[in-house]
Amino acid sequence: MSQTDVHRCRFVDYTPHSITSLAFSHASTRKFSPNDLRLAVGRNNGDVELWNPRGKWIHETTLQGSKDRSVEALAWSSIEGDESRVFSIGGTSTITEWDLRTGRVLKETDCNAAVVWSIATSPDQKSLAVGCDDGTVVVLDISGGVGSCEHKSFLQRQDARVLSLCWAGDDKIVGGCADGRVRVWDANDRRLLATMRVDKSKIESTLVWSVLYLSELNQIVSGDSTGSVKFWDLKHTTLLQSFKVHEADVLTLTTDLANDSVFTAGVDRKIYKFQQVEHQGQKKWLNVSNRLFHSNDVRAMVSYESKNFNFLVSGGVEKSIVVSGVKTFTDGQYRKLSIIPQKQVVTLNRREKLIALWQDQTVKIWRLVMRSQPTDDVEMSEDSESEDLEELKPSFELVSKLTLADEDNITTCAISEDGTLLAVGRLNTTKLFQLKQKSRASNKLAVSKIDYPALNALGSKHLAFYGNTHIITTTPKNEVYKLSLEDTEADPVEFTLSELPRSKSKPAYSENISQINLHHSTLLVTRGSAIDTINLDMTDVEDSTPFIRLSSTISQVTTSPSRDSVIVITSESKIYEFALSDAHLTTWSKSNSEFLPQQYLSQTEPPVGCFFSNKLWVYGATWVASFDLEHNIPVQKTSKKRGHNGALLIGHNTDVSVDDEDEVMSDGEDVIVPESAAQEREKNAKTDSHAFALTQKYQGVLFADMLGENEMLIVERPRTALKQPPAFKLQQYRV
């Protein structure tokens, strides 16, 4: 068995951004959750990430931000039968509505007041309320559908900044202000109905950072800068109870579906749970528990409950999303989602040994300059041999750093095969640069811009060089273009993709192009659960050819030149191999796709990348696995249940029937495997203990690929390497 040397790199300084806001697309419900339930995550670089909370929490797409722009608060409008809409605010007087299909800003509406500090959607999803720096509360009508946002009314003005807002039904608005007061307005006649004062601070004005309305109890909850949590009766606008449990500012509040529990968090990092209990015939709120999930300030927290989900999600300065349960908060398990992005931000040029990272407006390029002597072996699972991978410590040098003057964040980058060209894409433009070594004595690269008007006019979500003669780009509108690098005056060639059925139960972006792959002269274009092929050498055919259609979303795609096949990984981590010639499942896939090792399927972090080199290599943020497609995976002893006609039922939520490669099944169906087929595999399959291996030695795997024959590059960014700002110091008690 050949040995693979591993270049383990930790110099790529990817730095995630702090979480500023969180918002679920739908309110909690006593029914099953809708299929298009999503979580929006705002970052302080202006990005808005959209996550699918089902299964392993998949980061599906990013609404791209720009320089000096942050997202301070988010709001959804989700009306059954209509497309969901996302609004954000961030340090300006405008409200931004995002185009979920393209990832661009759809519309910016000026509130005609001062800087906006808070935003909230009405329960009927038809109005927005925004609180401003000058004390104004503006109500906007968004009932007209996507792109519609019109001024409806200005509520009675007061002088204090409106830091937080929530709706109390469809006719009242509650605001937390910077003068230590909670105010209630009538949304219809615009009058200020009541003012409630919180505790004064001895040093400075008390800031009411968060307010929450409990519809089942007709109560208001407030959290302020003194660390106090107060419960108010809305009907009589009187204080019911007050708790001073936090040691610093309370920044965020949320509640469960029944309004029996309230969760509070803020600068002191702790999350407290208050529960309503009956005592001597009266219902009272009690502080029942607290937990320390975060190592720094908690900026945002949201909850969602339904028949099939139970989430309490929080985030802040620590940068990680933390997922726990509303019902299991006190003593249940929680999970910190990895800081490693599920979308590629690193690329490799093998010929020149260049590693490029893109983030915000900056591209950094390093060169591996020498090989060092082998060090310790990689520890693999019991299914593998430790001699299979050997670790190396490469030397490196930062050879170029390119900071673009444009404000938009970079979406993608690509380096040509010969290492002389760099393409940088954003949603509105794509730029081409020449890379040239400054001198023979130096590894530094000189970067110069190449004028290419046709390319500059196209925004890019994905880029790929086709040899050294052409560049392929996909636009935010899902257009695919091929442009010549030899003749910059030539018109771009546009390829037309086949039509896909539109599902109203899926988000607007679900059928967007998620990745492109080159296999010789064939371009594979992945959209949702579909892959099309394009022959780049045929000049007379500019239409794509449907290749495969699955029932589950495709998360990763790679090709095997030696096997002439396409390997697909779904959002459920299932692996399928299709022959490129006829789109049928290969012999390995028929025998193994429904028998994948539990050690692989049970990984909490989803696959974020894959590649083929003698073996199929798949990696997630905390693990690296290999599959030898020449051998069957040893059968695991599992319980089997019988279906109709004596067939065996194996697995759930599958995509393709293992005995008929042309059949595509719906979500949730079992794969029906004839008993004879299952028994035949167990009796006659050519299995090998080296058919599968998995290691968790590597932490924070940002990127992995083959650097050369029997040489692998693994780029790591462990959580411990990130610099964190000083955190609030909690009092320590000695026992």
XYZ file of C-alpha atoms in Angstrom:
735
model
C 0.000 0.000 0.000
C 1.451 3.387 -1.010
C 2.120 5.964 1.670
C 0.656 9.460 1.446
C 2.749 12.320 2.808
C 0.727 15.104 4.433
C 1.665 18.781 4.382
C -0.062 20.114 7.490
C -0.489 23.889 7.158
C -1.675 26.261 9.869
C -0.420 29.555 8.466
C -3.589 30.364 6.477
C -5.097 32.993 8.765
C -8.806 32.769 7.995
C -10.717 34.721 10.655
C -14.508 34.392 11.003
C -16.518 37.432 12.004
C -18.544 38.054 15.128
C -22.240 37.266 15.174
C -24.388 40.363 15.587
C -27.904 39.056 15.023
C -29.961 35.878 14.630
C -33.487 35.361 13.282
C -35.605 32.340 12.347
C -37.718 32.670 9.209
C -40.883 31.435 10.927
C -42.442 31.812 14.343
C -42.753 28.789 16.620
C -45.746 26.591 15.920
C -47.634 23.670 17.429
C -47.644 22.036 13.989
C -44.751 20.522 12.085
C -42.206 23.066 10.905
C -42.396 24.260 7.261
C -39.890 22.892 4.749
C -38.447 26.349 4.139
C -37.572 27.028 7.789
C -34.187 28.779 7.850
C -31.958 30.640 10.300
C -30.440 33.984 9.255
C -27.100 34.854 10.882
C -25.795 38.416 10.665
C -22.041 39.053 10.843
C -20.179 42.273 11.558
C -18.636 42.306 8.061
C -22.095 42.806 6.545
C -22.698 39.181 5.486
C -25.992 37.430 6.166
C -25.709 33.641 6.274
C -28.736 31.400 5.687
C -28.657 28.046 7.505
C -30.852 24.977 7.188
C -31.390 23.672 10.759
C -32.336 20.168 9.661
C -29.857 17.380 10.288
C -26.289 18.604 10.539
C -27.027 22.350 10.174
C -26.064 23.181 6.593
C -24.887 26.675 5.630
C -26.723 27.005 2.309
C -25.896 30.482 1.035
C -24.524 33.890 1.991
C -25.981 37.301 1.214
C -22.761 39.191 0.576
C -21.943 42.302 2.582
C -19.452 45.055 1.872
C -16.680 47.129 3.430
C -17.466 49.145 6.592
C -20.957 47.701 6.705
C -22.346 45.524 9.475
C -25.649 43.795 10.126
C -26.944 44.962 13.509
C -30.402 43.353 13.368
C -32.439 41.065 11.098
C -36.138 40.560 10.422
C -38.053 38.077 8.266
C -41.436 38.331 6.610
C -42.844 34.871 5.878
C -46.415 34.605 4.612
C -47.664 31.146 3.648
C -47.710 30.776 -0.124
C -45.331 33.711 -0.713
C -41.547 33.868 -0.848
C -39.845 34.584 2.461
C -38.147 37.978 2.711
C -35.116 39.115 4.739
C -34.554 42.673 5.998
C -31.513 44.043 7.789
C -30.253 47.257 9.364
C -26.722 48.361 10.120
C -25.480 51.785 11.132
C -27.427 53.800 8.533
C -30.886 55.331 8.148
C -31.930 52.696 5.590
C -33.650 49.317 5.748
C -32.148 46.756 3.366
C -34.201 44.050 1.686
C -32.139 41.197 0.229
C -32.695 39.307 -3.007
C -32.502 35.674 -1.880
C -32.085 34.423 -5.453
C -28.991 36.463 -6.327
C -27.561 37.285 -2.887
C -27.544 40.990 -3.757
C -29.297 43.915 -2.141
C -32.778 44.094 -3.652
C -33.930 47.430 -2.264
C -32.842 50.030 0.271
C -35.549 52.155 1.876
C -34.643 55.331 3.740
C -36.746 55.672 6.882
C -36.519 59.506 6.634
C -35.266 59.734 10.207
C -31.936 59.161 11.940
C -29.744 56.038 12.129
C -31.850 52.902 12.625
C -31.099 50.932 15.825
C -33.846 48.304 15.930
C -36.298 46.476 13.683
C -39.255 44.123 14.205
C -41.870 42.418 12.007
C -45.545 42.476 12.985
C -47.215 39.135 13.817
C -49.252 39.267 10.590
C -45.962 39.695 8.645
C -47.310 42.744 6.800
C -45.570 45.616 8.626
C -42.107 46.572 9.837
C -41.348 48.836 12.779
C -37.935 50.499 13.063
C -36.541 52.484 15.976
C -34.175 55.378 15.289
C -31.412 57.340 16.976
C -33.523 60.493 17.292
C -36.366 58.732 19.125
C -38.542 58.169 16.067
C -40.427 54.920 15.488
C -41.352 54.397 11.839
C -43.915 51.845 10.641
C -43.538 50.561 7.075
C -46.006 48.590 4.966
C -44.474 45.494 3.329
C -47.724 43.749 2.358
C -47.171 44.345 -1.357
C -44.783 41.412 -1.773
C -41.100 41.104 -2.603
C -39.501 44.525 -3.102
C -42.440 46.435 -1.625
C -41.648 48.696 1.356
C -43.621 51.903 1.832
C -43.931 54.373 4.682
C -47.096 53.873 6.673
C -46.785 56.123 9.746
C -44.478 57.894 12.199
C -45.367 57.219 15.833
C -45.444 59.939 18.489
C -41.859 61.004 18.904
C -39.847 61.189 22.106
C -36.226 62.222 22.623
C -34.427 58.995 23.556
C -32.791 56.567 21.134
C -34.964 53.470 20.506
C -32.557 50.567 21.116
C -35.008 47.669 20.874
C -38.490 46.975 19.517
C -41.143 44.291 19.557
C -44.802 44.068 18.556
C -47.518 43.370 21.117
C -50.085 41.956 18.746
C -50.691 43.800 15.482
C -51.769 47.065 17.087
C -49.155 47.892 19.740
C -45.398 48.466 19.600
C -43.077 48.237 22.599
C -39.712 50.000 22.579
C -36.709 49.939 24.895
C -35.021 53.329 25.015
C -31.662 54.840 25.956
C -33.119 56.929 28.804
C -33.974 53.911 30.950
C -37.611 53.721 29.872
C -39.861 51.176 28.192
C -42.498 52.803 26.014
C -45.712 51.479 24.452
C -47.244 52.979 21.296
C -50.537 52.404 19.527
C -49.595 51.402 15.984
C -52.915 52.564 14.554
C -53.466 56.047 16.006
C -49.694 56.594 16.591
C -50.116 57.748 20.221
C -47.680 57.015 23.036
C -49.789 54.979 25.448
C -47.505 54.369 28.415
C -43.990 54.826 29.782
C -42.341 52.501 32.305
C -39.052 53.324 34.032
C -36.346 50.785 34.888
C -33.696 51.128 37.612
C -31.266 54.023 37.349
C -27.554 53.465 37.084
C -25.336 55.458 39.459
C -22.751 56.141 36.779
C -24.590 56.576 33.469
C -27.981 56.372 31.838
C -29.608 52.974 31.866
C -29.968 51.465 28.405
C -32.869 49.109 27.716
C -31.106 46.828 25.240
C -33.906 44.309 24.718
C -37.667 43.944 25.032
C -39.885 40.894 24.545
C -43.654 40.431 24.420
C -45.266 37.307 25.905
C -48.538 36.989 23.978
C -49.939 34.147 26.098
C -49.588 36.204 29.298
C -49.906 39.754 27.929
C -46.620 40.623 29.625
C -43.471 42.492 28.592
C -39.931 41.470 29.519
C -37.071 43.986 29.474
C -33.309 43.598 29.822
C -31.075 46.593 30.520
C -27.519 47.760 31.084
C -27.678 47.271 34.858
C -28.051 43.515 34.364
C -31.711 43.583 35.425
C -34.501 41.501 33.916
C -37.977 42.902 34.540
C -41.446 41.500 33.913
C -44.235 44.014 33.232
C -48.014 43.743 32.991
C -48.959 45.311 29.657
C -52.621 45.865 30.503
C -51.868 48.042 33.538
C -48.263 48.913 32.516
C -47.002 48.021 35.987
C -43.933 46.156 37.191
C -44.642 42.559 38.227
C -41.187 41.229 39.122
C -37.541 42.240 38.861
C -34.385 40.113 38.885
C -30.783 41.295 39.151
C -29.012 38.107 38.086
C -26.680 39.251 35.321
C -23.399 40.941 36.230
C -23.423 43.137 33.108
C -25.690 44.330 30.292
C -28.578 42.102 29.186
C -28.424 42.226 25.383
C -30.951 39.651 24.191
C -34.153 37.865 25.254
C -36.233 35.022 23.872
C -39.062 32.748 24.992
C -40.594 29.345 24.305
C -43.813 28.651 22.423
C -46.034 28.556 25.511
C -44.376 31.630 27.106
C -43.675 29.514 30.218
C -39.918 30.094 29.982
C -37.812 33.153 29.226
C -34.109 33.043 28.341
C -31.797 36.023 28.878
C -28.155 36.606 27.915
C -25.616 39.371 27.467
C -22.143 40.635 28.243
C -21.494 38.320 31.209
C -21.632 35.291 28.836
C -24.216 33.367 30.852
C -27.656 32.348 29.629
C -30.322 32.395 32.365
C -33.636 30.593 32.283
C -36.697 32.039 34.049
C -39.740 29.849 34.467
C -43.265 30.635 35.559
C -44.441 28.469 38.461
C -47.538 28.505 40.621
C -46.924 29.482 44.254
C -49.711 29.868 46.817
C -52.329 30.225 44.129
C -50.347 32.841 42.194
C -48.087 32.465 39.183
C -44.584 33.798 39.728
C -41.402 33.925 37.695
C -38.366 32.153 39.130
C -34.741 32.058 38.045
C -34.390 28.283 37.722
C -31.024 27.719 35.999
C -28.129 29.191 34.048
C -25.444 27.795 31.753
C -22.144 29.053 30.367
C -21.935 28.090 26.681
C -19.924 31.072 25.454
C -16.438 32.416 26.152
C -17.399 36.000 25.269
C -20.379 38.374 24.956
C -23.677 36.890 23.747
C -25.046 39.366 21.218
C -28.072 37.478 19.921
C -30.325 34.583 20.906
C -33.448 33.083 19.277
C -35.662 30.066 19.882
C -37.864 27.910 17.700
C -40.308 25.150 18.665
C -42.540 22.865 16.635
C -43.658 19.249 16.676
C -40.326 18.132 15.234
C -37.866 20.847 16.355
C -36.741 22.360 19.630
C -33.932 24.919 19.220
C -32.301 27.571 21.360
C -29.631 29.276 19.250
C -27.169 31.895 20.481
C -24.077 33.671 19.185
C -21.875 36.696 19.670
C -18.283 37.859 19.871
C -17.006 34.272 20.086
C -18.045 33.824 16.411
C -19.519 30.323 16.852
C -23.200 29.474 16.628
C -24.285 27.537 19.723
C -27.302 25.231 19.449
C -29.073 23.861 22.507
C -32.667 22.927 23.321
C -35.475 25.012 24.784
C -36.861 22.017 26.661
C -33.476 20.501 27.547
C -31.643 23.720 28.385
C -31.022 22.999 32.081
C -29.129 19.726 31.750
C -29.214 18.789 28.053
C -26.411 18.633 25.542
C -25.417 21.571 23.372
C -23.362 21.939 20.217
C -20.989 24.605 18.984
C -21.077 24.708 15.207
C -17.638 24.833 13.664
C -16.131 28.187 12.714
C -14.877 26.562 9.501
C -16.963 27.794 6.547
C -18.907 25.165 4.629
C -18.186 27.102 1.427
C -14.691 27.058 -0.061
C -12.457 30.060 0.708
C -9.102 28.459 -0.199
C -7.762 27.284 -3.546
C -4.556 25.494 -4.583
C -2.264 25.703 -7.588
C -0.274 22.458 -7.698
C 2.265 23.439 -10.327
C 3.584 26.509 -8.479
C 2.548 25.225 -5.004
C 0.468 28.337 -4.364
C -2.243 28.513 -1.682
C -4.737 31.390 -1.939
C -7.218 32.560 0.702
C -9.941 35.138 0.038
C -11.936 36.988 2.677
C -13.826 40.295 2.611
C -11.837 42.491 0.157
C -8.476 40.718 0.514
C -6.699 37.857 -1.273
C -3.558 36.346 0.286
C -1.257 33.979 -1.594
C 1.373 31.752 0.050
C 3.969 29.495 -1.570
C 5.225 26.219 -0.141
C 8.957 26.658 -0.589
C 10.503 23.403 0.633
C 9.841 19.975 2.050
C 11.015 19.076 5.496
C 11.766 15.667 6.974
C 8.903 13.346 7.969
C 7.627 13.580 11.544
C 5.098 11.522 13.490
C 2.477 9.317 11.840
C -1.186 10.213 11.573
C -3.420 8.295 13.950
C -6.213 6.661 11.959
C -9.180 4.642 13.115
C -8.966 0.948 13.779
C -10.127 0.312 10.212
C -6.882 1.708 8.781
C -3.142 1.557 9.100
C -1.224 4.480 10.556
C 1.420 4.029 7.828
C -1.047 5.176 5.182
C -0.479 8.875 5.957
C 2.785 10.460 7.024
C 2.876 14.011 8.346
C 5.236 16.685 7.025
C 5.852 20.241 8.210
C 6.172 22.507 5.158
C 7.918 25.842 5.038
C 5.950 28.691 3.539
C 6.164 32.322 2.507
C 3.502 34.966 1.955
C 4.256 35.978 -1.639
C 1.355 38.347 -2.338
C -1.419 40.225 -0.591
C -4.042 41.917 -2.736
C -6.593 44.309 -1.216
C -9.264 45.510 -3.612
C -10.456 49.090 -3.561
C -14.075 48.108 -4.277
C -16.368 47.783 -1.285
C -18.092 44.476 -2.122
C -16.915 41.298 -0.418
C -15.156 38.708 -2.579
C -17.267 35.665 -3.465
C -14.746 33.434 -5.258
C -11.187 33.168 -6.630
C -9.321 30.933 -9.070
C -5.700 30.548 -10.187
C -4.826 29.337 -13.699
C -3.062 25.994 -14.193
C 0.285 27.626 -14.985
C -0.010 29.936 -11.957
C 0.244 33.162 -13.986
C -3.367 34.388 -13.736
C -5.610 35.170 -10.777
C -9.358 35.748 -11.190
C -11.277 37.463 -8.361
C -15.053 37.469 -8.416
C -17.696 39.511 -6.657
C -21.421 39.756 -7.211
C -21.108 42.853 -9.415
C -17.796 42.403 -11.210
C -14.942 40.002 -11.943
C -11.326 41.105 -12.273
C -8.320 39.379 -13.803
C -4.746 39.810 -12.562
C -1.370 38.641 -13.804
C 0.977 36.961 -11.323
C 4.665 37.305 -12.060
C 7.710 36.495 -9.941
C 9.504 39.711 -9.036
C 13.014 38.283 -9.354
C 14.868 34.979 -9.430
C 16.171 35.628 -5.927
C 12.721 36.225 -4.488
C 9.535 34.177 -4.211
C 7.408 37.327 -4.068
C 4.781 37.797 -6.772
C 4.076 41.046 -8.575
C 0.350 41.498 -9.239
C -0.867 43.590 -12.161
C -4.427 44.117 -13.366
C -5.449 42.922 -16.839
C -8.095 45.015 -18.558
C -10.916 42.746 -19.712
C -14.189 44.741 -20.112
C -16.377 41.733 -20.965
C -15.252 39.887 -17.844
C -15.407 43.015 -15.671
C -19.068 43.434 -16.611
C -19.987 40.034 -15.185
C -20.454 39.314 -11.507
C -19.263 35.901 -10.335
C -20.306 33.318 -7.792
C -17.998 30.605 -9.154
C -14.864 30.718 -11.309
C -12.729 28.073 -13.021
C -9.917 28.171 -15.561
C -10.321 25.835 -18.543
C -6.690 25.141 -19.322
C -4.786 28.378 -19.849
C -6.996 29.575 -22.697
C -10.456 30.134 -21.208
C -12.176 31.088 -17.990
C -15.599 29.874 -16.866
C -17.839 32.023 -14.668
C -21.332 31.695 -13.195
C -23.242 34.863 -12.374
C -25.667 35.617 -9.509
C -28.502 35.102 -12.026
C -27.305 31.510 -12.698
C -25.858 32.311 -16.111
C -22.828 30.301 -17.284
C -20.232 31.983 -19.512
C -17.009 30.890 -21.222
C -14.554 33.705 -22.013
C -11.350 33.522 -24.033
C -8.098 34.553 -22.360
C -6.326 34.805 -25.722
C -8.799 37.217 -27.341
C -10.245 39.683 -24.845
C -12.272 41.327 -27.626
C -14.252 38.144 -28.324
C -17.827 37.929 -27.073
C -18.467 35.641 -24.107
C -20.159 32.330 -24.899
C -23.291 31.821 -22.793
C -24.591 28.334 -22.029
C -28.284 27.756 -21.347
C -29.116 25.465 -18.445
C -32.044 23.067 -18.530
C -35.238 24.014 -16.722
C -35.806 22.719 -13.198
C -39.224 22.358 -11.551
C -39.808 25.118 -8.995
C -40.971 24.036 -5.557
C -42.878 26.567 -3.446
C -41.872 24.674 -0.304
C -38.182 25.450 -0.876
C -36.400 28.821 -0.550
C -35.953 30.999 -3.626
C -32.225 30.223 -3.799
C -32.575 26.422 -3.531
C -32.038 25.879 -7.287
C -29.105 28.297 -7.606
C -25.793 27.030 -8.941
C -23.925 25.718 -5.891
C -20.682 24.611 -7.587
C -18.978 23.821 -10.882
C -16.453 21.064 -11.671
C -14.269 20.442 -14.708
C -13.648 16.929 -16.046
C -11.502 17.171 -19.172
C -13.723 19.168 -21.586
C -16.916 18.564 -19.604
C -18.256 21.147 -17.159
C -20.525 19.833 -14.421
C -22.967 22.409 -13.048
C -24.656 21.587 -9.729
C -27.972 23.208 -8.797
C -29.767 22.035 -5.680
C -30.391 18.328 -6.260
C -29.520 18.360 -9.979
C -26.367 18.206 -12.109
C -26.115 19.264 -15.767
C -23.177 18.737 -18.113
C -21.783 21.145 -20.715
C -19.299 20.196 -23.447
C -16.959 23.185 -23.550
C -15.377 22.185 -26.885
C -18.606 22.035 -28.895
C -19.073 25.524 -30.268
C -22.369 24.803 -32.030
C -24.186 23.480 -28.918
C -24.737 25.977 -26.130
C -27.350 24.059 -24.122
C -26.603 21.927 -21.108
C -27.549 18.254 -20.854
C -29.337 16.954 -17.757
C -27.085 14.427 -16.003
C -28.700 13.365 -12.724
C -31.689 14.434 -10.607
C -31.807 13.387 -6.966
C -34.335 13.928 -4.200
C -31.831 15.370 -1.701
C -29.672 18.447 -2.027
C -26.186 17.818 -3.400
C -23.549 19.307 -1.123
C -20.251 18.152 -2.715
C -19.179 16.920 -6.162
C -15.876 15.602 -7.487
C -14.758 13.531 -10.466
C -12.494 10.529 -10.933
C -10.493 10.717 -14.179
C -9.240 7.143 -13.779
C -12.765 5.747 -13.275
C -14.457 8.266 -15.617
C -17.101 8.886 -12.984
C -18.790 11.605 -10.983
C -18.945 11.264 -7.196
C -21.762 13.033 -5.362
C -22.248 13.672 -1.626
C -25.724 14.686 -0.477
C -26.770 16.847 2.459
C -27.369 13.610 4.433
C -23.691 12.671 3.801
C -24.669 9.823 1.450
C -22.081 9.061 -1.279
C -23.059 8.049 -4.816
C -20.835 7.364 -7.832
C -22.258 7.754 -11.337
C -20.624 6.716 -14.608
C -20.053 9.826 -16.687
C -20.939 7.986 -19.883
C -24.524 7.003 -19.018
C -25.276 8.564 -15.582
C -25.890 5.115 -14.090
C -24.718 4.098 -10.649
C -21.380 2.285 -10.723
C -20.890 -1.214 -9.349
C -19.243 0.207 -6.218
C -22.136 2.585 -5.570
C -24.768 -0.133 -6.048
C -22.987 -2.282 -3.491
C -21.891 0.368 -0.973
C -23.943 3.579 -1.047
C -26.498 2.126 1.380
C -23.835 0.463 3.549
C -21.654 3.462 4.434
C -19.851 3.137 7.788
C -21.687 4.477 10.807
C -18.458 6.094 11.958
C -18.638 8.315 8.876
C -22.400 8.960 8.891
C -22.441 9.849 12.600
C -19.955 12.721 12.317
C -21.649 15.853 13.654
C -19.864 18.184 11.227
C -21.011 17.775 7.600
C -18.591 17.133 4.707
C -17.169 20.427 3.431
C -15.002 19.072 0.626
C -13.931 15.994 -1.326
C -11.426 14.981 -4.002
C -10.248 11.822 -5.746
C -6.721 10.473 -6.037
C -6.531 6.666 -6.127
C -9.075 6.903 -3.307
C -12.020 9.134 -2.565
C -11.082 11.582 0.190
C -13.855 13.351 2.097
C -13.289 15.858 4.879
C -15.251 17.866 7.403
C -14.139 20.493 9.889
C -12.974 17.891 12.428
C -12.295 14.743 10.395
C -10.757 13.303 7.223
C -11.992 10.034 5.685
C -10.938 7.885 2.722
C -12.866 5.350 0.641
C -11.143 2.847 -1.652
C -13.627 2.471 -4.495
C -11.917 -0.691 -5.711
C -13.145 -2.578 -2.653
C -16.463 -2.959 -0.895
C -16.893 -1.608 2.599
C -17.095 -4.417 5.192
C -20.730 -5.071 6.099
C -21.723 -3.861 9.548
C -24.036 -6.072 11.536
C -27.278 -4.138 11.858
C -30.841 -5.037 12.632
C -33.017 -5.549 9.567
C -36.752 -5.260 9.137
C -38.785 -6.996 6.479
C -41.067 -5.220 4.086
C -43.550 -6.496 1.533
C -42.680 -9.633 -0.442
C -39.912 -10.583 1.976
C -37.645 -7.694 0.990
C -35.203 -6.103 3.412
C -35.582 -2.414 4.363
C -32.202 -0.733 4.716
C -31.668 2.909 5.693
C -33.863 6.000 5.616
C -33.989 9.328 3.737
C -32.190 7.838 0.772
C -31.896 9.327 -2.677
C -31.396 6.515 -5.145
C -32.522 2.892 -5.217
C -29.478 0.639 -5.026
C -30.923 -1.904 -7.439
C -32.186 0.519 -10.088
C -29.905 3.414 -10.915
C -32.561 5.207 -12.962
C -35.070 5.517 -10.132
C -35.203 8.685 -8.054
C -37.051 8.410 -4.766
C -38.830 10.987 -2.636
C -37.589 12.190 0.748
C -38.225 9.875 3.655
C -38.739 6.676 1.625
C -36.876 3.488 2.458
C -34.729 1.801 -0.130
C -36.188 -1.592 -0.995
C -33.388 -4.094 -1.493
C -34.408 -7.591 -2.579
C -33.235 -10.073 0.026
C -31.247 -11.964 -2.559
C -29.261 -8.811 -3.450
C -28.437 -8.028 0.176
C -27.427 -11.656 0.857
C -25.394 -11.789 -2.337
C -23.386 -8.768 -1.239
C -22.651 -10.255 2.151
C -21.566 -13.584 0.605
C -19.614 -12.594 -2.475
C -18.578 -8.952 -2.002
C -14.875 -8.269 -2.330
C -14.271 -6.478 0.947
C -11.103 -5.094 2.407
C -10.254 -3.686 5.805
C -8.585 -0.778 3.989
C -11.734 0.115 2.049
C -12.506 2.836 4.598
C -10.494 4.893 7.079
C -11.250 7.953 9.185
C -9.111 10.139 11.417
C -9.973 13.005 13.760
C -6.379 14.053 14.255
C -6.879 17.246 12.269
C -8.876 20.115 13.773
C -10.416 22.998 11.896
C -9.849 21.529 8.412
C -10.253 24.496 6.102
C -9.112 22.813 2.893
C -7.581 19.564 1.669
C -6.365 18.374 -1.725
C -3.555 16.466 -3.395
C -0.416 18.542 -3.862
C 1.272 15.929 -6.028
C 1.546 12.192 -6.391
C 1.304 10.716 -2.869
C 1.447 14.237 -1.396
C -1.583 15.711 0.363
C -2.116 19.256 1.618
C -4.322 19.819 4.677
C -4.957 23.421 5.721
C -6.053 23.760 9.345
C -7.497 26.670 11.282
C -8.054 25.429 14.850
C -10.327 27.440 17.119
C -7.437 27.989 19.536
C -5.526 29.940 16.876
C -8.165 32.678 16.754
C -7.565 35.812 18.758
C -10.470 36.765 20.988
C -11.092 40.203 22.497
C -11.076 40.414 26.300
C -14.154 38.812 27.831
C -16.166 39.766 30.894
C -14.618 38.237 34.004
C -17.080 36.311 36.084
C -16.659 36.184 39.832
C -14.984 33.004 40.985
C -15.980 31.402 44.242
C -13.723 29.053 46.144
C -15.328 26.062 47.735
